[in-house]
């Protein structure tokens, strides 16, 4: 019997991880244990809070009457385990059931953390699902766990959930800046002047600190060092080691350059030329693969231009957005003023939270056909040919010239697509409306937009 497995199972106590900041990611009603159950898979970047979302679910189960003798939690990201194989997983389940044989009869709740560390994890999990009276939750640090790998192993037998670092709402609650009564207030009830100032200031803090749980409350030097270490670990474990990259320095340098492009167009050709100029041999093919691996590891997202026709296929370069505005700030060069890019980054992430279930092109940028003006985001589904919502993001709207520049792209898109509404999110500026006939652009302060349900 593996003593490390025994110790991990025996010594786990939920109290050691409290207080647990509640996350707003809804996993649905827990399924009763049975063989052949759907698996609930939570994916996201390392250290974004996946484990604590499991702990939150475990506390809910216990509060509903499920004893701890039926709840098994195991984290496979542990160097003491050595090479993690299906035999390791078998020993985890067998050891827990030998410690709590009643769980075999009543049904067990299995929580497997960072399961992608196991070789052939998909085949092993499928066998456990088919042969065990269980309700199963899994986390992983790769989007492949809900696309290529999950689809090949489970085909409709898994539900996937994406967990990003703290949203602005979660940031406010975790740091006790305002209470739930403020966040749950109806928009019609409004906010006092004091609340508006507090929330606007908190928005500025959020764009600097970001939403990684462990980064909250740290002094600036420690926070920057921590977030930079997250990037290094993801590049090493989830990219270089996972994909057997033979040029680790190229991968690390490219990660820094891509994160430095946060909220901007990503030109692989330009970065390739820059890297060659400093003596790093690389190719566009390798950098393109690395960008895909970074997306799989949830380090960043690439947003492409909207295309109404599936055959059309845009040749434009994508824009890169970091997994978190605080991580983007920690990865940028000292002295760089990128408030606008980080606000745009945070808006993209919030849109991603609000559009779960969309296909990958559900959030895209848009360039008008008349004058080529750029709109930061349009929300819509090409395959369903849905009408879409245009959103523009700007740091401030403090004069008429800025207002004209920021609204003209929206007006042109709305005219081209016969839309009546557009949204302008501003870091600094009051709530107001711009009208042309029946069409309206609604300007809303960022802090307020992030609190909308």
CSV table of C-alpha atoms in Angstrom, one decimal:
chain,number,residue,atom,x,y,z
A,1,UNK,CA,0.0,0.0,0.0
A,2,UNK,CA,1.4,3.4,-1.0
A,3,UNK,CA,2.0,5.3,2.3
A,4,UNK,CA,1.8,8.7,0.6
A,5,UNK,CA,-1.7,7.9,-0.7
A,6,UNK,CA,-2.8,6.7,2.8
A,7,UNK,CA,-1.4,9.8,4.5
A,8,UNK,CA,-3.0,12.2,1.9
A,9,UNK,CA,-6.4,10.5,2.4
A,10,UNK,CA,-6.2,10.2,6.1
A,11,UNK,CA,-4.9,13.7,6.8
A,12,UNK,CA,-7.2,15.7,4.6
A,13,UNK,CA,-9.4,18.0,6.7
A,14,UNK,CA,-11.6,20.7,5.1
A,15,UNK,CA,-10.9,22.9,8.1
A,16,UNK,CA,-7.3,23.3,6.9
A,17,UNK,CA,-8.5,25.2,3.9
A,18,UNK,CA,-11.1,27.5,5.5
A,19,UNK,CA,-12.3,30.2,5.1
A,20,UNK,CA,-13.3,29.2,1.6
A,21,UNK,CA,-14.2,32.2,-0.6
A,22,UNK,CA,-17.4,31.2,-2.5
A,23,UNK,CA,-17.2,31.3,-6.2
A,24,UNK,CA,-20.1,32.1,-8.5
A,25,UNK,CA,-19.4,29.2,-10.9
A,26,UNK,CA,-22.6,27.1,-10.8
A,27,UNK,CA,-22.0,23.3,-11.1
A,28,UNK,CA,-25.6,22.5,-10.9
A,29,UNK,CA,-27.4,20.1,-8.6
A,30,UNK,CA,-25.1,17.2,-7.3
A,31,UNK,CA,-26.0,13.9,-9.0
A,32,UNK,CA,-26.8,10.9,-6.8
A,33,UNK,CA,-24.0,8.3,-6.9
A,34,UNK,CA,-24.4,5.6,-9.6
A,35,UNK,CA,-22.3,3.8,-12.1
A,36,UNK,CA,-22.2,5.5,-15.5
A,37,UNK,CA,-22.8,9.0,-14.0
A,38,UNK,CA,-21.9,12.2,-15.8
A,39,UNK,CA,-18.5,13.6,-14.8
A,40,UNK,CA,-18.3,17.3,-13.9
A,41,UNK,CA,-15.0,18.7,-15.1
A,42,UNK,CA,-13.7,22.0,-14.0
A,43,UNK,CA,-10.9,23.5,-16.1
A,44,UNK,CA,-8.8,26.6,-15.8
A,45,UNK,CA,-5.2,27.8,-15.3
A,46,UNK,CA,-3.2,26.6,-12.3
A,47,UNK,CA,-3.9,28.5,-9.1
A,48,UNK,CA,-7.1,30.1,-10.4
A,49,UNK,CA,-9.1,28.5,-7.6
A,50,UNK,CA,-10.3,25.1,-9.0
A,51,UNK,CA,-9.4,23.2,-5.8
A,52,UNK,CA,-11.3,25.7,-3.7
A,53,UNK,CA,-14.4,25.3,-5.9
A,54,UNK,CA,-14.2,21.6,-5.2
A,55,UNK,CA,-14.0,22.4,-1.5
A,56,UNK,CA,-17.0,24.6,-1.8
A,57,UNK,CA,-18.9,21.7,-3.4
A,58,UNK,CA,-17.8,19.3,-0.7
A,59,UNK,CA,-19.0,21.7,2.0
A,60,UNK,CA,-22.3,21.9,0.3
A,61,UNK,CA,-22.6,18.2,0.1
A,62,UNK,CA,-21.7,17.8,3.8
A,63,UNK,CA,-24.2,20.5,4.8
A,64,UNK,CA,-26.9,18.6,2.9
A,65,UNK,CA,-26.3,15.4,5.0
A,66,UNK,CA,-23.5,13.6,3.1
A,67,UNK,CA,-20.9,12.3,5.6
A,68,UNK,CA,-17.2,12.9,5.2
A,69,UNK,CA,-16.8,9.1,5.1
A,70,UNK,CA,-18.4,9.2,1.6
A,71,UNK,CA,-16.4,12.2,0.3
A,72,UNK,CA,-13.0,11.4,-1.2
A,73,UNK,CA,-10.7,14.3,-2.2
A,74,UNK,CA,-7.3,13.6,-3.9
A,75,UNK,CA,-4.9,16.0,-5.5
A,76,UNK,CA,-2.7,14.3,-8.1
A,77,UNK,CA,-0.3,17.2,-8.3
A,78,UNK,CA,2.2,15.9,-5.7
A,79,UNK,CA,5.8,15.1,-6.4
A,80,UNK,CA,5.8,12.4,-3.7
A,81,UNK,CA,3.6,10.2,-5.9
A,82,UNK,CA,6.3,9.8,-8.5
A,83,UNK,CA,5.1,8.7,-12.0
A,84,UNK,CA,1.3,8.8,-11.8
A,85,UNK,CA,-0.4,6.0,-13.7
A,86,UNK,CA,-3.8,4.4,-13.7
A,87,UNK,CA,-2.5,2.0,-11.0
A,88,UNK,CA,-2.0,5.1,-8.8
A,89,UNK,CA,-5.6,6.1,-9.3
A,90,UNK,CA,-6.8,2.6,-8.6
A,91,UNK,CA,-4.9,2.6,-5.3
A,92,UNK,CA,-6.5,6.0,-4.3
A,93,UNK,CA,-10.0,4.6,-4.8
A,94,UNK,CA,-9.3,1.2,-3.3
A,95,UNK,CA,-7.6,2.8,-0.2
A,96,UNK,CA,-10.4,5.2,0.4
A,97,UNK,CA,-13.1,2.5,0.2
A,98,UNK,CA,-11.0,0.2,2.4
A,99,UNK,CA,-11.0,3.0,5.0
A,100,UNK,CA,-14.7,3.6,4.5
A,101,UNK,CA,-16.4,0.4,3.3
A,102,UNK,CA,-19.8,1.8,3.9
A,103,UNK,CA,-19.2,4.2,1.0
A,104,UNK,CA,-19.2,1.2,-1.4
A,105,UNK,CA,-22.8,0.5,-0.5
A,106,UNK,CA,-24.2,4.0,-0.2
A,107,UNK,CA,-22.2,5.5,-3.0
A,108,UNK,CA,-19.0,7.6,-3.0
A,109,UNK,CA,-18.4,11.2,-4.0
A,110,UNK,CA,-15.0,11.4,-5.8
A,111,UNK,CA,-13.1,14.7,-6.2
A,112,UNK,CA,-10.0,14.3,-8.3
A,113,UNK,CA,-7.8,17.4,-8.5
A,114,UNK,CA,-5.4,18.1,-11.4
A,115,UNK,CA,-6.1,14.7,-12.9
A,116,UNK,CA,-4.2,15.5,-16.1
A,117,UNK,CA,-1.0,14.6,-14.2
A,118,UNK,CA,-2.0,11.0,-14.6
A,119,UNK,CA,-0.8,9.1,-17.7
A,120,UNK,CA,-3.8,7.9,-19.8
A,121,UNK,CA,-6.1,9.6,-17.3
A,122,UNK,CA,-9.0,9.5,-19.7
A,123,UNK,CA,-9.1,5.8,-20.1
A,124,UNK,CA,-8.8,5.3,-16.4
A,125,UNK,CA,-11.5,7.7,-15.5
A,126,UNK,CA,-13.9,6.1,-18.0
A,127,UNK,CA,-13.3,2.7,-16.3
A,128,UNK,CA,-14.0,4.2,-12.9
A,129,UNK,CA,-17.2,5.8,-14.2
A,130,UNK,CA,-18.4,2.5,-15.6
A,131,UNK,CA,-17.6,0.4,-12.6
A,132,UNK,CA,-18.1,2.5,-9.5
A,133,UNK,CA,-21.2,3.7,-7.7
A,134,UNK,CA,-20.0,7.3,-7.6
A,135,UNK,CA,-20.6,11.0,-8.3
A,136,UNK,CA,-17.3,12.3,-9.8
A,137,UNK,CA,-15.8,15.8,-10.0
A,138,UNK,CA,-12.5,16.4,-11.8
A,139,UNK,CA,-10.3,19.5,-12.3
A,140,UNK,CA,-7.5,20.0,-14.8
A,141,UNK,CA,-5.2,22.7,-16.0
A,142,UNK,CA,-5.7,22.2,-19.7
A,143,UNK,CA,-8.6,23.1,-22.0
A,144,UNK,CA,-8.0,19.8,-23.8
A,145,UNK,CA,-9.7,18.1,-20.8
A,146,UNK,CA,-13.0,19.5,-22.2
A,147,UNK,CA,-12.3,19.3,-25.9
A,148,UNK,CA,-10.0,16.8,-27.6
A,149,UNK,CA,-9.3,14.5,-24.7
A,150,UNK,CA,-12.7,14.5,-23.1
A,151,UNK,CA,-14.6,14.2,-26.4
A,152,UNK,CA,-12.5,11.1,-27.4
A,153,UNK,CA,-13.0,9.3,-24.1
A,154,UNK,CA,-16.5,10.3,-22.9
A,155,UNK,CA,-18.6,11.6,-25.8
A,156,UNK,CA,-21.5,13.2,-24.0
A,157,UNK,CA,-20.7,11.7,-20.6
A,158,UNK,CA,-19.0,14.8,-19.2
A,159,UNK,CA,-20.2,18.3,-18.3
A,160,UNK,CA,-17.4,20.9,-18.6
A,161,UNK,CA,-17.1,24.1,-16.5
A,162,UNK,CA,-14.5,26.8,-17.0
A,163,UNK,CA,-13.2,28.6,-13.9
A,164,UNK,CA,-11.3,31.9,-14.4
A,165,UNK,CA,-9.6,33.8,-11.6
A,166,UNK,CA,-11.9,36.1,-9.4
A,167,UNK,CA,-14.4,38.2,-11.3
A,168,UNK,CA,-14.8,41.8,-10.1
A,169,UNK,CA,-17.8,40.7,-8.0
A,170,UNK,CA,-15.7,37.9,-6.4
A,171,UNK,CA,-12.8,40.3,-5.9
A,172,UNK,CA,-15.1,42.7,-4.0
A,173,UNK,CA,-16.4,39.9,-1.7
A,174,UNK,CA,-13.1,38.2,-1.2
A,175,UNK,CA,-11.5,41.5,-0.1
A,176,UNK,CA,-14.5,42.6,1.9
A,177,UNK,CA,-14.8,45.9,0.0
A,178,UNK,CA,-18.6,45.8,-0.1
A,179,UNK,CA,-21.1,43.3,1.1
A,180,UNK,CA,-23.4,41.0,-0.8
A,181,UNK,CA,-26.3,43.4,-0.2
A,182,UNK,CA,-24.6,45.9,-2.5
A,183,UNK,CA,-23.7,43.4,-5.2
A,184,UNK,CA,-27.2,41.9,-5.2
A,185,UNK,CA,-29.0,45.2,-5.4
A,186,UNK,CA,-31.3,45.8,-8.2
A,187,UNK,CA,-30.0,48.3,-10.8
A,188,UNK,CA,-33.2,50.3,-10.4
A,189,UNK,CA,-32.3,50.9,-6.7
A,190,UNK,CA,-29.1,52.8,-7.6
A,191,UNK,CA,-26.0,53.4,-5.6
A,192,UNK,CA,-25.1,56.2,-3.2
A,193,UNK,CA,-22.3,58.7,-4.0
A,194,UNK,CA,-20.0,56.9,-1.4
A,195,UNK,CA,-20.7,53.5,-2.9
A,196,UNK,CA,-19.9,54.8,-6.4
A,197,UNK,CA,-16.6,56.1,-5.3
A,198,UNK,CA,-15.7,52.9,-3.4
A,199,UNK,CA,-16.7,50.8,-6.4
A,200,UNK,CA,-14.8,53.0,-8.9
A,201,UNK,CA,-11.7,52.8,-6.8
A,202,UNK,CA,-12.1,49.1,-6.4
A,203,UNK,CA,-12.2,48.7,-10.2
A,204,UNK,CA,-8.9,50.5,-10.5
A,205,UNK,CA,-7.4,48.1,-7.8
A,206,UNK,CA,-8.9,45.1,-9.6
A,207,UNK,CA,-7.2,46.0,-12.8
A,208,UNK,CA,-3.8,46.1,-11.0
A,209,UNK,CA,-4.2,43.2,-8.6
A,210,UNK,CA,-6.3,40.9,-10.7
A,211,UNK,CA,-8.2,37.9,-9.5
A,212,UNK,CA,-5.8,35.1,-8.6
A,213,UNK,CA,-6.8,34.2,-5.0
A,214,UNK,CA,-3.3,34.0,-3.5
A,215,UNK,CA,-2.3,37.4,-4.9
A,216,UNK,CA,-5.0,39.2,-2.8
A,217,UNK,CA,-3.6,41.4,-0.1
A,218,UNK,CA,0.1,40.9,-1.0
A,219,UNK,CA,2.5,43.9,-1.2
A,220,UNK,CA,3.3,44.9,-4.8
A,221,UNK,CA,6.8,43.2,-5.1
A,222,UNK,CA,5.5,39.9,-3.7
A,223,UNK,CA,2.4,40.0,-5.9
A,224,UNK,CA,4.4,40.6,-9.0
A,225,UNK,CA,6.9,37.9,-8.2
A,226,UNK,CA,4.1,35.4,-7.4
A,227,UNK,CA,2.2,36.1,-10.7
A,228,UNK,CA,5.4,35.9,-12.7
A,229,UNK,CA,6.1,32.5,-11.1
A,230,UNK,CA,2.7,31.4,-12.2
A,231,UNK,CA,3.6,32.1,-15.8
A,232,UNK,CA,6.9,30.3,-15.5
A,233,UNK,CA,5.2,27.2,-14.0
A,234,UNK,CA,2.5,27.1,-16.6
A,235,UNK,CA,5.1,27.4,-19.4
A,236,UNK,CA,7.3,24.7,-17.9
A,237,UNK,CA,4.7,22.1,-16.7
A,238,UNK,CA,1.8,22.6,-19.2
A,239,UNK,CA,3.7,23.6,-22.3
A,240,UNK,CA,7.4,22.6,-22.3
A,241,UNK,CA,7.1,19.3,-20.4
A,242,UNK,CA,3.6,18.3,-21.7
A,243,UNK,CA,4.5,18.9,-25.4
A,244,UNK,CA,8.2,18.0,-25.2
A,245,UNK,CA,9.4,21.4,-26.5
A,246,UNK,CA,13.0,21.2,-27.4
A,247,UNK,CA,13.6,25.0,-27.2
A,248,UNK,CA,12.5,26.0,-23.7
A,249,UNK,CA,14.1,29.4,-23.9
A,250,UNK,CA,12.0,30.2,-27.0
A,251,UNK,CA,8.8,29.1,-25.2
A,252,UNK,CA,9.6,31.3,-22.2
A,253,UNK,CA,10.6,34.3,-24.2
A,254,UNK,CA,7.5,34.0,-26.5
A,255,UNK,CA,5.2,33.8,-23.4
A,256,UNK,CA,6.6,37.1,-22.1
A,257,UNK,CA,6.2,38.7,-25.5
A,258,UNK,CA,2.7,37.5,-26.0
A,259,UNK,CA,1.6,38.7,-22.5
A,260,UNK,CA,3.3,42.0,-23.3
A,261,UNK,CA,0.9,42.2,-26.3
A,262,UNK,CA,-2.1,42.0,-23.9
A,263,UNK,CA,-5.2,43.6,-25.6
A,264,UNK,CA,-3.2,44.2,-28.8
A,265,UNK,CA,-2.9,42.4,-32.2
A,266,UNK,CA,-0.5,39.5,-32.0
A,267,UNK,CA,2.0,39.4,-34.9
A,268,UNK,CA,3.8,36.1,-34.9
A,269,UNK,CA,6.0,37.2,-37.8
A,270,UNK,CA,7.1,40.4,-35.9
A,271,UNK,CA,7.9,38.4,-32.8
A,272,UNK,CA,9.8,35.8,-34.8
A,273,UNK,CA,12.0,38.5,-36.4
A,274,UNK,CA,12.6,40.2,-33.0
A,275,UNK,CA,13.6,36.8,-31.4
A,276,UNK,CA,16.0,36.1,-34.3
A,277,UNK,CA,17.5,39.5,-33.8
A,278,UNK,CA,18.6,38.5,-30.3
A,279,UNK,CA,20.0,35.2,-31.4
A,280,UNK,CA,17.0,32.9,-30.7
A,281,UNK,CA,16.4,30.5,-33.6
A,282,UNK,CA,12.8,29.8,-34.1
A,283,UNK,CA,10.1,29.6,-36.8
A,284,UNK,CA,6.6,30.8,-37.3
A,285,UNK,CA,5.3,27.2,-37.1
A,286,UNK,CA,6.8,26.7,-33.7
A,287,UNK,CA,5.5,30.0,-32.4
A,288,UNK,CA,2.0,29.3,-33.8
A,289,UNK,CA,2.1,25.9,-32.0
A,290,UNK,CA,3.2,27.6,-28.8
A,291,UNK,CA,0.4,30.1,-29.0
A,292,UNK,CA,-2.1,27.2,-29.2
A,293,UNK,CA,-0.4,25.5,-26.3
A,294,UNK,CA,-0.6,28.7,-24.2
A,295,UNK,CA,-4.4,28.8,-24.9
A,296,UNK,CA,-4.8,25.1,-23.9
A,297,UNK,CA,-3.0,25.9,-20.6
A,298,UNK,CA,-5.3,28.9,-20.0
A,299,UNK,CA,-2.4,31.4,-20.0
A,300,UNK,CA,-4.1,33.5,-22.6
A,301,UNK,CA,-6.9,33.7,-25.2
A,302,UNK,CA,-6.8,34.7,-28.8
A,303,UNK,CA,-9.7,36.6,-30.2
A,304,UNK,CA,-10.3,36.8,-33.9
A,305,UNK,CA,-12.4,39.0,-36.1
A,306,UNK,CA,-16.0,38.2,-36.6
A,307,UNK,CA,-17.0,36.6,-39.9
A,308,UNK,CA,-20.7,36.1,-40.9
A,309,UNK,CA,-19.7,33.5,-43.4
A,310,UNK,CA,-18.1,30.2,-42.4
A,311,UNK,CA,-16.4,30.1,-45.8
A,312,UNK,CA,-15.2,33.7,-45.6
A,313,UNK,CA,-12.4,32.9,-43.0
A,314,UNK,CA,-10.7,36.1,-41.9
A,315,UNK,CA,-6.9,36.4,-42.5
A,316,UNK,CA,-6.5,39.1,-39.9
A,317,UNK,CA,-4.2,38.6,-36.9
A,318,UNK,CA,-5.9,37.8,-33.6
A,319,UNK,CA,-5.7,39.9,-30.4
A,320,UNK,CA,-4.2,38.4,-27.3
A,321,UNK,CA,-5.8,38.6,-23.9
A,322,UNK,CA,-4.2,37.3,-20.7
A,323,UNK,CA,-6.0,35.0,-18.3
A,324,UNK,CA,-6.1,37.9,-15.7
A,325,UNK,CA,-5.5,41.6,-15.8
A,326,UNK,CA,-3.2,41.4,-12.7
A,327,UNK,CA,-1.1,38.8,-14.4
A,328,UNK,CA,-0.9,41.0,-17.5
A,329,UNK,CA,0.2,43.9,-15.3
A,330,UNK,CA,2.9,41.8,-13.6
A,331,UNK,CA,4.2,40.6,-17.0
A,332,UNK,CA,4.4,44.1,-18.6
A,333,UNK,CA,7.5,46.2,-18.8
A,334,UNK,CA,8.1,48.6,-16.0
A,335,UNK,CA,6.7,52.1,-16.8
A,336,UNK,CA,4.4,50.9,-19.5
A,337,UNK,CA,1.0,52.6,-19.3
A,338,UNK,CA,-1.6,50.0,-20.3
A,339,UNK,CA,-4.7,50.9,-18.3
A,340,UNK,CA,-6.8,50.6,-21.5
A,341,UNK,CA,-5.5,47.2,-22.5
A,342,UNK,CA,-6.1,45.8,-19.0
A,343,UNK,CA,-9.7,47.2,-18.8
A,344,UNK,CA,-10.3,45.6,-22.3
A,345,UNK,CA,-8.8,42.4,-21.0
A,346,UNK,CA,-11.0,42.3,-17.9
A,347,UNK,CA,-14.1,43.0,-20.1
A,348,UNK,CA,-13.2,40.1,-22.4
A,349,UNK,CA,-12.9,37.8,-19.4
A,350,UNK,CA,-16.2,38.9,-18.0
A,351,UNK,CA,-17.9,38.3,-21.4
A,352,UNK,CA,-16.4,34.9,-21.4
A,353,UNK,CA,-17.9,34.2,-18.0
A,354,UNK,CA,-21.3,35.4,-19.2
A,355,UNK,CA,-21.3,33.4,-22.4
A,356,UNK,CA,-20.5,29.9,-21.2
A,357,UNK,CA,-21.7,27.4,-23.7
A,358,UNK,CA,-20.8,29.6,-26.8
A,359,UNK,CA,-18.6,28.2,-29.4
A,360,UNK,CA,-15.1,29.6,-29.6
A,361,UNK,CA,-16.0,32.3,-32.0
A,362,UNK,CA,-18.9,33.5,-29.8
A,363,UNK,CA,-16.8,36.5,-28.7
A,364,UNK,CA,-14.8,38.3,-31.5
A,365,UNK,CA,-13.6,41.7,-32.6
A,366,UNK,CA,-15.1,43.5,-35.6
A,367,UNK,CA,-13.9,45.8,-38.3
A,368,UNK,CA,-16.5,47.9,-40.2
A,369,UNK,CA,-16.7,47.6,-43.9
A,370,UNK,CA,-17.1,51.3,-44.7
A,371,UNK,CA,-14.1,52.9,-43.0
A,372,UNK,CA,-12.4,49.9,-41.3
A,373,UNK,CA,-13.1,51.1,-37.7
A,374,UNK,CA,-12.5,48.5,-35.0
A,375,UNK,CA,-15.1,47.5,-32.4
A,376,UNK,CA,-13.5,45.7,-29.5
A,377,UNK,CA,-16.1,43.0,-29.1
A,378,UNK,CA,-19.2,41.6,-30.7
A,379,UNK,CA,-21.1,38.8,-29.0
A,380,UNK,CA,-22.9,36.4,-31.3
A,381,UNK,CA,-22.8,32.9,-32.8
A,382,UNK,CA,-21.9,32.6,-36.5
A,383,UNK,CA,-23.3,29.1,-36.9
A,384,UNK,CA,-26.7,30.1,-35.4
A,385,UNK,CA,-26.6,33.3,-37.4
A,386,UNK,CA,-27.7,35.2,-34.3
A,387,UNK,CA,-28.0,39.0,-34.1
A,388,UNK,CA,-25.1,40.2,-32.1
A,389,UNK,CA,-24.3,42.8,-29.4
A,390,UNK,CA,-21.4,45.3,-30.1
A,391,UNK,CA,-19.3,46.5,-27.2
A,392,UNK,CA,-16.6,49.2,-27.2
A,393,UNK,CA,-14.2,49.7,-24.3
A,394,UNK,CA,-12.3,52.9,-23.4
A,395,UNK,CA,-10.4,54.2,-20.4
A,396,UNK,CA,-12.1,57.6,-20.3
A,397,UNK,CA,-14.7,59.8,-22.0
A,398,UNK,CA,-13.6,63.2,-20.8
A,399,UNK,CA,-14.2,65.4,-23.9
A,400,UNK,CA,-16.3,65.6,-27.1
A,401,UNK,CA,-13.4,64.6,-29.4
A,402,UNK,CA,-12.9,61.3,-27.5
A,403,UNK,CA,-16.6,60.7,-27.4
A,404,UNK,CA,-16.8,61.2,-31.2
A,405,UNK,CA,-13.9,58.8,-31.8
A,406,UNK,CA,-15.2,56.1,-29.5
A,407,UNK,CA,-18.8,56.1,-30.8
A,408,UNK,CA,-18.2,56.4,-34.5
A,409,UNK,CA,-17.2,52.8,-34.9
A,410,UNK,CA,-20.3,51.7,-33.0
A,411,UNK,CA,-22.5,53.9,-35.1
A,412,UNK,CA,-21.0,52.5,-38.3
A,413,UNK,CA,-21.3,48.9,-37.3
A,414,UNK,CA,-24.9,49.4,-36.1
A,415,UNK,CA,-25.8,51.0,-39.4
A,416,UNK,CA,-24.1,48.2,-41.4
A,417,UNK,CA,-25.9,45.4,-39.4
A,418,UNK,CA,-29.2,47.3,-38.8
A,419,UNK,CA,-28.7,47.2,-35.0
A,420,UNK,CA,-30.5,49.5,-32.6
A,421,UNK,CA,-28.2,49.2,-29.5
A,422,UNK,CA,-24.6,49.3,-28.7
A,423,UNK,CA,-22.6,49.5,-25.4
A,424,UNK,CA,-19.7,51.7,-24.5
A,425,UNK,CA,-17.9,50.7,-21.3
A,426,UNK,CA,-15.7,53.4,-19.8
A,427,UNK,CA,-13.2,53.3,-17.0
A,428,UNK,CA,-13.8,57.0,-16.2
A,429,UNK,CA,-17.0,58.7,-17.1
A,430,UNK,CA,-20.6,59.0,-16.2
A,431,UNK,CA,-23.6,57.0,-17.4
A,432,UNK,CA,-25.2,58.5,-20.4
A,433,UNK,CA,-26.8,57.8,-23.8
A,434,UNK,CA,-26.0,58.8,-27.3
A,435,UNK,CA,-28.9,58.7,-29.8
A,436,UNK,CA,-29.4,58.7,-33.6
A,437,UNK,CA,-33.0,58.3,-34.5
A,438,UNK,CA,-34.1,54.9,-33.0
A,439,UNK,CA,-30.6,53.8,-32.4
A,440,UNK,CA,-28.9,54.2,-29.0
A,441,UNK,CA,-25.4,53.8,-27.6
A,442,UNK,CA,-25.4,53.3,-23.8
A,443,UNK,CA,-22.3,54.5,-22.0
A,444,UNK,CA,-21.8,52.8,-18.6
A,445,UNK,CA,-19.0,53.0,-16.1
A,446,UNK,CA,-16.9,49.8,-15.9
A,447,UNK,CA,-17.5,49.2,-12.2
A,448,UNK,CA,-21.3,49.2,-12.8
A,449,UNK,CA,-21.2,47.1,-16.0
A,450,UNK,CA,-19.2,44.4,-14.1
A,451,UNK,CA,-21.9,44.2,-11.5
A,452,UNK,CA,-24.7,43.6,-14.0
A,453,UNK,CA,-26.2,40.1,-13.8
